[in-house]
Amino acid sequence: MILATADVTILGAGVFGLSIAFCAAQRGARVRVIDPNGVAQGASGGLVGALAPHTPDLWLPKKQFQLESLLLAREFWPEVERISGLPTGYANHGRLQPINEERLIALALSRIGDAETNWGDAAVWEVISASKAGPWAPPSATGQLVRDTLSAHIHPRQATKALGQAVLELGGVITAAGARQGAIVDARGWRGLVELSQVLGTEIGNGVKGQAALLDLARPGAAQLFAEGLHVVPHLDGTVAIGSTSERYFKSPDQTDGQLDDLIAKAKRLFPELRCA
């Protein structure tokens, strides 16, 4: 489809750019998305997709914004699937986290009231026995886990491709090059941040590389797990994603792969269910 003129031009066909394009197109705007690499070719082509909230205590505007975003996701992603006809991997199956110190049990219990106050009826924060969770659970030194029902997950690569198709279904255009017309939204990820920093003469952001692994293990419908900084996400397509590293080295695509090897080893040490995957 050729779009003669655009009301909105979005630079970048990742999850941010395409989400904006999707919402603008739903409201009747003529949308052009420009990305020389195509849909989901950057960070949005990743694997993990953990949508996890902050703790419900010490409430502040950022936590309120995050709460509203997570609740909006419950309607947003199914609508993307309906319009695109493609899966996004979205599921609201909650999260399990270990409580590894006795002194932290009281803190976790105190947050139950905070969740009731700040999350309302939308989600639950509770402390449960690890034995109640069964084999799909992080190991806990105290035998106790935090379970929340606000956490959700998507499959980033699938979700971004579904967004792209939804934009096309709504009459938008995704192209490798084109005129920048109307309102301009720069959503090019770390490359865009670097360029904007150069233009403005001050650093406004930079890139962080995150490596993740995808395991051939089917646990659809299970909660995501989080322990020692490691996310374990059971996707709906019969895979489990683990991640991720946090790196600022971009010069070589594989020079830091040893960090990913260490991450996989850590995941299999922490989570017995992953050891044969």
PDB file of N, CA, C and O in Angstrom, residues 183-250:
ATOM      1  N   ALA A 183       3.278  14.618  12.320  1.00  0.00           N
ATOM      2  CA  ALA A 183       3.985  14.495  13.598  1.00  0.00           C
ATOM      3  C   ALA A 183       5.048  13.409  13.474  1.00  0.00           C
ATOM      4  O   ALA A 183       4.803  12.356  12.893  1.00  0.00           O
ATOM      5  N   ILE A 184       6.237  13.673  13.983  1.00  0.00           N
ATOM      6  CA  ILE A 184       7.352  12.728  13.890  1.00  0.00           C
ATOM      7  C   ILE A 184       7.611  12.128  15.263  1.00  0.00           C
ATOM      8  O   ILE A 184       7.815  12.853  16.244  1.00  0.00           O
ATOM      9  N   VAL A 185       7.614  10.800  15.334  1.00  0.00           N
ATOM     10  CA  VAL A 185       7.926  10.090  16.571  1.00  0.00           C
ATOM     11  C   VAL A 185       9.193   9.278  16.334  1.00  0.00           C
ATOM     12  O   VAL A 185       9.238   8.434  15.439  1.00  0.00           O
ATOM     13  N   ASP A 186      10.229   9.541  17.136  1.00  0.00           N
ATOM     14  CA  ASP A 186      11.488   8.806  17.008  1.00  0.00           C
ATOM     15  C   ASP A 186      11.479   7.655  18.013  1.00  0.00           C
ATOM     16  O   ASP A 186      11.538   7.868  19.214  1.00  0.00           O
ATOM     17  N   ALA A 187      11.378   6.443  17.497  1.00  0.00           N
ATOM     18  CA  ALA A 187      11.344   5.256  18.356  1.00  0.00           C
ATOM     19  C   ALA A 187      12.351   4.227  17.843  1.00  0.00           C
ATOM     20  O   ALA A 187      12.039   3.045  17.706  1.00  0.00           O
ATOM     21  N   ARG A 188      13.566   4.691  17.586  1.00  0.00           N
ATOM     22  CA  ARG A 188      14.577   3.833  16.964  1.00  0.00           C
ATOM     23  C   ARG A 188      15.469   3.106  17.958  1.00  0.00           C
ATOM     24  O   ARG A 188      16.536   2.615  17.593  1.00  0.00           O
ATOM     25  N   GLY A 189      15.080   3.047  19.215  1.00  0.00           N
ATOM     26  CA  GLY A 189      15.892   2.298  20.170  1.00  0.00           C
ATOM     27  C   GLY A 189      17.207   2.990  20.455  1.00  0.00           C
ATOM     28  O   GLY A 189      17.330   4.216  20.381  1.00  0.00           O
ATOM     29  N   TRP A 190      18.218   2.185  20.757  1.00  0.00           N
ATOM     30  CA  TRP A 190      19.481   2.764  21.209  1.00  0.00           C
ATOM     31  C   TRP A 190      20.165   3.596  20.127  1.00  0.00           C
ATOM     32  O   TRP A 190      20.811   4.607  20.439  1.00  0.00           O
ATOM     33  N   ARG A 191      19.998   3.219  18.870  1.00  0.00           N
ATOM     34  CA  ARG A 191      20.617   4.014  17.797  1.00  0.00           C
ATOM     35  C   ARG A 191      20.001   5.412  17.734  1.00  0.00           C
ATOM     36  O   ARG A 191      20.697   6.402  17.520  1.00  0.00           O
ATOM     37  N   GLY A 192      18.705   5.469  17.918  1.00  0.00           N
ATOM     38  CA  GLY A 192      18.041   6.766  17.940  1.00  0.00           C
ATOM     39  C   GLY A 192      18.475   7.609  19.114  1.00  0.00           C
ATOM     40  O   GLY A 192      18.646   8.832  18.994  1.00  0.00           O
ATOM     41  N   LEU A 193      18.683   6.961  20.266  1.00  0.00           N
ATOM     42  CA  LEU A 193      19.148   7.700  21.445  1.00  0.00           C
ATOM     43  C   LEU A 193      20.535   8.281  21.222  1.00  0.00           C
ATOM     44  O   LEU A 193      20.820   9.413  21.616  1.00  0.00           O
ATOM     45  N   VAL A 194      21.401   7.515  20.584  1.00  0.00           N
ATOM     46  CA  VAL A 194      22.752   8.004  20.295  1.00  0.00           C
ATOM     47  C   VAL A 194      22.693   9.213  19.363  1.00  0.00           C
ATOM     48  O   VAL A 194      23.357  10.232  19.589  1.00  0.00           O
ATOM     49  N   GLU A 195      21.880   9.114  18.311  1.00  0.00           N
ATOM     50  CA  GLU A 195      21.775  10.226  17.355  1.00  0.00           C
ATOM     51  C   GLU A 195      21.166  11.455  18.013  1.00  0.00           C
ATOM     52  O   GLU A 195      21.647  12.583  17.820  1.00  0.00           O
ATOM     53  N   LEU A 196      20.117  11.265  18.806  1.00  0.00           N
ATOM     54  CA  LEU A 196      19.498  12.396  19.485  1.00  0.00           C
ATOM     55  C   LEU A 196      20.469  13.048  20.465  1.00  0.00           C
ATOM     56  O   LEU A 196      20.490  14.277  20.606  1.00  0.00           O
ATOM     57  N   SER A 197      21.272  12.244  21.127  1.00  0.00           N
ATOM     58  CA  SER A 197      22.263  12.781  22.055  1.00  0.00           C
ATOM     59  C   SER A 197      23.269  13.661  21.320  1.00  0.00           C
ATOM     60  O   SER A 197      23.667  14.726  21.805  1.00  0.00           O
ATOM     61  N   GLN A 198      23.666  13.220  20.120  1.00  0.00           N
ATOM     62  CA  GLN A 198      24.613  14.017  19.320  1.00  0.00           C
ATOM     63  C   GLN A 198      23.974  15.318  18.861  1.00  0.00           C
ATOM     64  O   GLN A 198      24.605  16.386  18.914  1.00  0.00           O
ATOM     65  N   VAL A 199      22.723  15.248  18.434  1.00  0.00           N
ATOM     66  CA  VAL A 199      22.030  16.445  17.949  1.00  0.00           C
ATOM     67  C   VAL A 199      21.830  17.456  19.074  1.00  0.00           C
ATOM     68  O   VAL A 199      22.022  18.676  18.895  1.00  0.00           O
ATOM     69  N   LEU A 200      21.457  16.967  20.258  1.00  0.00           N
ATOM     70  CA  LEU A 200      21.149  17.847  21.385  1.00  0.00           C
ATOM     71  C   LEU A 200      22.383  18.238  22.184  1.00  0.00           C
ATOM     72  O   LEU A 200      22.310  19.138  23.026  1.00  0.00           O
ATOM     73  N   GLY A 201      23.493  17.558  21.945  1.00  0.00           N
ATOM     74  CA  GLY A 201      24.723  17.900  22.646  1.00  0.00           C
ATOM     75  C   GLY A 201      24.772  17.422  24.083  1.00  0.00           C
ATOM     76  O   GLY A 201      25.615  17.882  24.865  1.00  0.00           O
ATOM     77  N   THR A 202      23.915  16.521  24.462  1.00  0.00           N
ATOM     78  CA  THR A 202      23.925  15.954  25.812  1.00  0.00           C
ATOM     79  C   THR A 202      23.393  14.533  25.742  1.00  0.00           C
ATOM     80  O   THR A 202      22.508  14.233  24.938  1.00  0.00           O
ATOM     81  N   GLU A 203      23.931  13.661  26.566  1.00  0.00           N
ATOM     82  CA  GLU A 203      23.509  12.263  26.516  1.00  0.00           C
ATOM     83  C   GLU A 203      22.133  12.109  27.150  1.00  0.00           C
ATOM     84  O   GLU A 203      21.922  12.452  28.309  1.00  0.00           O
ATOM     85  N   ILE A 204      21.195  11.588  26.367  1.00  0.00           N
ATOM     86  CA  ILE A 204      19.845  11.371  26.876  1.00  0.00           C
ATOM     87  C   ILE A 204      19.524   9.882  26.982  1.00  0.00           C
ATOM     88  O   ILE A 204      18.415   9.510  27.383  1.00  0.00           O
ATOM     89  N   GLY A 205      20.482   9.027  26.644  1.00  0.00           N
ATOM     90  CA  GLY A 205      20.270   7.590  26.738  1.00  0.00           C
ATOM     91  C   GLY A 205      21.314   6.847  25.936  1.00  0.00           C
ATOM     92  O   GLY A 205      22.039   7.432  25.129  1.00  0.00           O
ATOM     93  N   ASN A 206      21.425   5.551  26.178  1.00  0.00           N
ATOM     94  CA  ASN A 206      22.365   4.721  25.435  1.00  0.00           C
ATOM     95  C   ASN A 206      21.835   3.287  25.401  1.00  0.00           C
ATOM     96  O   ASN A 206      20.754   3.001  25.897  1.00  0.00           O
ATOM     97  N   GLY A 207      22.613   2.428  24.823  1.00  0.00           N
ATOM     98  CA  GLY A 207      22.149   1.065  24.625  1.00  0.00           C
ATOM     99  C   GLY A 207      22.670   0.091  25.665  1.00  0.00           C
ATOM    100  O   GLY A 207      23.785   0.239  26.167  1.00  0.00           O
ATOM    101  N   VAL A 208      21.846  -0.893  25.989  1.00  0.00           N
ATOM    102  CA  VAL A 208      22.250  -2.007  26.837  1.00  0.00           C
ATOM    103  C   VAL A 208      21.893  -3.289  26.098  1.00  0.00           C
ATOM    104  O   VAL A 208      20.759  -3.471  25.664  1.00  0.00           O
ATOM    105  N   LYS A 209      22.867  -4.163  25.953  1.00  0.00           N
ATOM    106  CA  LYS A 209      22.665  -5.431  25.261  1.00  0.00           C
ATOM    107  C   LYS A 209      22.220  -6.494  26.258  1.00  0.00           C
ATOM    108  O   LYS A 209      22.833  -6.652  27.309  1.00  0.00           O
ATOM    109  N   GLY A 210      21.152  -7.201  25.943  1.00  0.00           N
ATOM    110  CA  GLY A 210      20.684  -8.264  26.819  1.00  0.00           C
ATOM    111  C   GLY A 210      20.584  -9.578  26.072  1.00  0.00           C
ATOM    112  O   GLY A 210      19.788  -9.715  25.146  1.00  0.00           O
ATOM    113  N   GLN A 211      21.408 -10.546  26.425  1.00  0.00           N
ATOM    114  CA  GLN A 211      21.346 -11.860  25.802  1.00  0.00           C
ATOM    115  C   GLN A 211      20.393 -12.760  26.587  1.00  0.00           C
ATOM    116  O   GLN A 211      20.330 -12.712  27.809  1.00  0.00           O
ATOM    117  N   ALA A 212      19.666 -13.594  25.874  1.00  0.00           N
ATOM    118  CA  ALA A 212      18.727 -14.517  26.500  1.00  0.00           C
ATOM    119  C   ALA A 212      18.792 -15.851  25.762  1.00  0.00           C
ATOM    120  O   ALA A 212      19.316 -15.937  24.652  1.00  0.00           O
ATOM    121  N   ALA A 213      18.238 -16.871  26.380  1.00  0.00           N
ATOM    122  CA  ALA A 213      18.221 -18.196  25.774  1.00  0.00           C
ATOM    123  C   ALA A 213      16.790 -18.713  25.720  1.00  0.00           C
ATOM    124  O   ALA A 213      15.958 -18.381  26.565  1.00  0.00           O
ATOM    125  N   LEU A 214      16.524 -19.545  24.720  1.00  0.00           N
ATOM    126  CA  LEU A 214      15.210 -20.148  24.557  1.00  0.00           C
ATOM    127  C   LEU A 214      15.365 -21.658  24.677  1.00  0.00           C
ATOM    128  O   LEU A 214      16.138 -22.276  23.940  1.00  0.00           O
ATOM    129  N   LEU A 215      14.634 -22.259  25.610  1.00  0.00           N
ATOM    130  CA  LEU A 215      14.727 -23.686  25.872  1.00  0.00           C
ATOM    131  C   LEU A 215      13.507 -24.410  25.313  1.00  0.00           C
ATOM    132  O   LEU A 215      12.392 -23.895  25.351  1.00  0.00           O
ATOM    133  N   ASP A 216      13.732 -25.613  24.815  1.00  0.00           N
ATOM    134  CA  ASP A 216      12.660 -26.441  24.286  1.00  0.00           C
ATOM    135  C   ASP A 216      12.016 -27.185  25.452  1.00  0.00           C
ATOM    136  O   ASP A 216      12.323 -28.343  25.732  1.00  0.00           O
ATOM    137  N   LEU A 217      11.120 -26.493  26.130  1.00  0.00           N
ATOM    138  CA  LEU A 217      10.454 -27.032  27.309  1.00  0.00           C
ATOM    139  C   LEU A 217       9.045 -26.468  27.362  1.00  0.00           C
ATOM    140  O   LEU A 217       8.869 -25.244  27.361  1.00  0.00           O
ATOM    141  N   ALA A 218       8.057 -27.318  27.386  1.00  0.00           N
ATOM    142  CA  ALA A 218       6.656 -26.864  27.333  1.00  0.00           C
ATOM    143  C   ALA A 218       6.081 -26.740  28.735  1.00  0.00           C
ATOM    144  O   ALA A 218       5.885 -27.744  29.420  1.00  0.00           O
ATOM    145  N   ARG A 219       5.810 -25.504  29.150  1.00  0.00           N
ATOM    146  CA  ARG A 219       5.124 -25.231  30.407  1.00  0.00           C
ATOM    147  C   ARG A 219       4.079 -24.122  30.214  1.00  0.00           C
ATOM    148  O   ARG A 219       3.991 -23.203  31.013  1.00  0.00           O
ATOM    149  N   PRO A 220       3.303 -24.176  29.131  1.00  0.00           N
ATOM    150  CA  PRO A 220       2.319 -23.109  28.902  1.00  0.00           C
ATOM    151  C   PRO A 220       1.296 -23.068  30.033  1.00  0.00           C
ATOM    152  O   PRO A 220       0.857 -24.106  30.523  1.00  0.00           O
ATOM    153  N   GLY A 221       0.964 -21.874  30.456  1.00  0.00           N
ATOM    154  CA  GLY A 221       0.010 -21.715  31.540  1.00  0.00           C
ATOM    155  C   GLY A 221       0.644 -21.588  32.902  1.00  0.00           C
ATOM    156  O   GLY A 221      -0.029 -21.229  33.871  1.00  0.00           O
ATOM    157  N   ALA A 222       1.943 -21.867  33.006  1.00  0.00           N
ATOM    158  CA  ALA A 222       2.635 -21.758  34.289  1.00  0.00           C
ATOM    159  C   ALA A 222       3.015 -20.306  34.557  1.00  0.00           C
ATOM    160  O   ALA A 222       3.104 -19.478  33.649  1.00  0.00           O
ATOM    161  N   ALA A 223       3.270 -19.998  35.832  1.00  0.00           N
ATOM    162  CA  ALA A 223       3.698 -18.653  36.217  1.00  0.00           C
ATOM    163  C   ALA A 223       5.140 -18.418  35.790  1.00  0.00           C
ATOM    164  O   ALA A 223       5.927 -19.364  35.645  1.00  0.00           O
ATOM    165  N   GLN A 224       5.492 -17.165  35.592  1.00  0.00           N
ATOM    166  CA  GLN A 224       6.905 -16.859  35.386  1.00  0.00           C
ATOM    167  C   GLN A 224       7.620 -16.915  36.726  1.00  0.00           C
ATOM    168  O   GLN A 224       7.006 -16.739  37.791  1.00  0.00           O
ATOM    169  N   LEU A 225       8.916 -17.202  36.686  1.00  0.00           N
ATOM    170  CA  LEU A 225       9.729 -17.320  37.886  1.00  0.00           C
ATOM    171  C   LEU A 225      10.791 -16.235  37.880  1.00  0.00           C
ATOM    172  O   LEU A 225      11.275 -15.823  36.826  1.00  0.00           O
ATOM    173  N   PHE A 226      11.159 -15.786  39.091  1.00  0.00           N
ATOM    174  CA  PHE A 226      12.214 -14.782  39.197  1.00  0.00           C
ATOM    175  C   PHE A 226      13.028 -15.073  40.442  1.00  0.00           C
ATOM    176  O   PHE A 226      12.486 -15.179  41.543  1.00  0.00           O
ATOM    177  N   ALA A 227      14.338 -15.242  40.257  1.00  0.00           N
ATOM    178  CA  ALA A 227      15.225 -15.490  41.388  1.00  0.00           C
ATOM    179  C   ALA A 227      16.636 -15.057  41.030  1.00  0.00           C
ATOM    180  O   ALA A 227      17.113 -15.305  39.910  1.00  0.00           O
ATOM    181  N   GLU A 228      17.294 -14.405  41.968  1.00  0.00           N
ATOM    182  CA  GLU A 228      18.688 -13.957  41.805  1.00  0.00           C
ATOM    183  C   GLU A 228      18.893 -13.190  40.501  1.00  0.00           C
ATOM    184  O   GLU A 228      19.871 -13.383  39.774  1.00  0.00           O
ATOM    185  N   GLY A 229      17.935 -12.326  40.180  1.00  0.00           N
ATOM    186  CA  GLY A 229      18.040 -11.483  38.995  1.00  0.00           C
ATOM    187  C   GLY A 229      17.757 -12.187  37.683  1.00  0.00           C
ATOM    188  O   GLY A 229      17.984 -11.616  36.610  1.00  0.00           O
ATOM    189  N   LEU A 230      17.256 -13.400  37.737  1.00  0.00           N
ATOM    190  CA  LEU A 230      17.040 -14.205  36.535  1.00  0.00           C
ATOM    191  C   LEU A 230      15.550 -14.405  36.279  1.00  0.00           C
ATOM    192  O   LEU A 230      14.805 -14.849  37.158  1.00  0.00           O
ATOM    193  N   HIS A 231      15.107 -14.075  35.065  1.00  0.00           N
ATOM    194  CA  HIS A 231      13.718 -14.280  34.658  1.00  0.00           C
ATOM    195  C   HIS A 231      13.588 -15.620  33.930  1.00  0.00           C
ATOM    196  O   HIS A 231      14.397 -15.947  33.061  1.00  0.00           O
ATOM    197  N   VAL A 232      12.556 -16.363  34.265  1.00  0.00           N
ATOM    198  CA  VAL A 232      12.218 -17.601  33.569  1.00  0.00           C
ATOM    199  C   VAL A 232      10.770 -17.463  33.114  1.00  0.00           C
ATOM    200  O   VAL A 232       9.861 -17.371  33.940  1.00  0.00           O
ATOM    201  N   VAL A 233      10.561 -17.444  31.802  1.00  0.00           N
ATOM    202  CA  VAL A 233       9.235 -17.152  31.248  1.00  0.00           C
ATOM    203  C   VAL A 233       8.749 -18.337  30.416  1.00  0.00           C
ATOM    204  O   VAL A 233       9.319 -18.639  29.364  1.00  0.00           O
ATOM    205  N   PRO A 234       7.694 -19.025  30.875  1.00  0.00           N
ATOM    206  CA  PRO A 234       7.129 -20.136  30.098  1.00  0.00           C
ATOM    207  C   PRO A 234       6.169 -19.616  29.031  1.00  0.00           C
ATOM    208  O   PRO A 234       5.049 -19.205  29.325  1.00  0.00           O
ATOM    209  N   HIS A 235       6.618 -19.619  27.793  1.00  0.00           N
ATOM    210  CA  HIS A 235       5.802 -19.072  26.707  1.00  0.00           C
ATOM    211  C   HIS A 235       4.695 -20.038  26.299  1.00  0.00           C
ATOM    212  O   HIS A 235       4.769 -21.249  26.543  1.00  0.00           O
ATOM    213  N   LEU A 236       3.696 -19.477  25.649  1.00  0.00           N
ATOM    214  CA  LEU A 236       2.534 -20.258  25.251  1.00  0.00           C
ATOM    215  C   LEU A 236       2.824 -21.191  24.083  1.00  0.00           C
ATOM    216  O   LEU A 236       2.033 -22.097  23.795  1.00  0.00           O
ATOM    217  N   ASP A 237       3.956 -20.984  23.397  1.00  0.00           N
ATOM    218  CA  ASP A 237       4.272 -21.792  22.221  1.00  0.00           C
ATOM    219  C   ASP A 237       5.073 -23.039  22.560  1.00  0.00           C
ATOM    220  O   ASP A 237       5.590 -23.720  21.665  1.00  0.00           O
ATOM    221  N   GLY A 238       5.205 -23.359  23.851  1.00  0.00           N
ATOM    222  CA  GLY A 238       5.922 -24.569  24.240  1.00  0.00           C
ATOM    223  C   GLY A 238       7.411 -24.386  24.428  1.00  0.00           C
ATOM    224  O   GLY A 238       8.165 -25.359  24.398  1.00  0.00           O
ATOM    225  N   THR A 239       7.850 -23.149  24.626  1.00  0.00           N
ATOM    226  CA  THR A 239       9.247 -22.867  24.935  1.00  0.00           C
ATOM    227  C   THR A 239       9.328 -22.127  26.266  1.00  0.00           C
ATOM    228  O   THR A 239       8.328 -21.601  26.761  1.00  0.00           O
ATOM    229  N   VAL A 240      10.511 -22.097  26.827  1.00  0.00           N
ATOM    230  CA  VAL A 240      10.774 -21.337  28.043  1.00  0.00           C
ATOM    231  C   VAL A 240      11.961 -20.423  27.782  1.00  0.00           C
ATOM    232  O   VAL A 240      13.030 -20.884  27.352  1.00  0.00           O
ATOM    233  N   ALA A 241      11.773 -19.129  28.012  1.00  0.00           N
ATOM    234  CA  ALA A 241      12.850 -18.160  27.836  1.00  0.00           C
ATOM    235  C   ALA A 241      13.508 -17.873  29.176  1.00  0.00           C
ATOM    236  O   ALA A 241      12.824 -17.783  30.203  1.00  0.00           O
ATOM    237  N   ILE A 242      14.822 -17.746  29.170  1.00  0.00           N
ATOM    238  CA  ILE A 242      15.552 -17.335  30.365  1.00  0.00           C
ATOM    239  C   ILE A 242      16.431 -16.149  30.009  1.00  0.00           C
ATOM    240  O   ILE A 242      16.984 -16.054  28.919  1.00  0.00           O
ATOM    241  N   GLY A 243      16.512 -15.192  30.919  1.00  0.00           N
ATOM    242  CA  GLY A 243      17.346 -14.041  30.629  1.00  0.00           C
ATOM    243  C   GLY A 243      17.336 -13.064  31.798  1.00  0.00           C
ATOM    244  O   GLY A 243      16.605 -13.243  32.761  1.00  0.00           O
ATOM    245  N   SER A 244      18.116 -12.052  31.672  1.00  0.00           N
ATOM    246  CA  SER A 244      19.037 -11.877  30.558  1.00  0.00           C
ATOM    247  C   SER A 244      20.300 -11.226  31.092  1.00  0.00           C
ATOM    248  O   SER A 244      20.363 -10.810  32.244  1.00  0.00           O
ATOM    249  N   THR A 245      21.315 -11.156  30.241  1.00  0.00           N
ATOM    250  CA  THR A 245      22.525 -10.437  30.618  1.00  0.00           C
ATOM    251  C   THR A 245      22.287  -8.936  30.486  1.00  0.00           C
ATOM    252  O   THR A 245      21.306  -8.501  29.895  1.00  0.00           O
ATOM    253  N   SER A 246      23.192  -8.143  31.012  1.00  0.00           N
ATOM    254  CA  SER A 246      23.122  -6.690  30.876  1.00  0.00           C
ATOM    255  C   SER A 246      24.514  -6.205  30.504  1.00  0.00           C
ATOM    256  O   SER A 246      25.421  -6.191  31.323  1.00  0.00           O
ATOM    257  N   GLU A 247      24.663  -5.823  29.229  1.00  0.00           N
ATOM    258  CA  GLU A 247      25.989  -5.517  28.689  1.00  0.00           C
ATOM    259  C   GLU A 247      25.961  -4.221  27.882  1.00  0.00           C
ATOM    260  O   GLU A 247      24.950  -3.886  27.285  1.00  0.00           O
ATOM    261  N   ARG A 248      27.077  -3.565  27.848  1.00  0.00           N
ATOM    262  CA  ARG A 248      27.205  -2.347  27.040  1.00  0.00           C
ATOM    263  C   ARG A 248      28.219  -2.526  25.898  1.00  0.00           C
ATOM    264  O   ARG A 248      28.570  -1.578  25.228  1.00  0.00           O
ATOM    265  N   TYR A 249      28.656  -3.754  25.681  1.00  0.00           N
ATOM    266  CA  TYR A 249      29.636  -4.031  24.631  1.00  0.00           C
ATOM    267  C   TYR A 249      28.903  -4.429  23.356  1.00  0.00           C
ATOM    268  O   TYR A 249      28.194  -5.430  23.329  1.00  0.00           O
ATOM    269  N   PHE A 250      29.081  -3.635  22.292  1.00  0.00           N
ATOM    270  CA  PHE A 250      28.345  -3.862  21.050  1.00  0.00           C
ATOM    271  C   PHE A 250      29.249  -4.181  19.853  1.00  0.00           C
ATOM    272  O   PHE A 250      28.751  -4.496  18.789  1.00  0.00           O
TER     273      PHE A 250
END
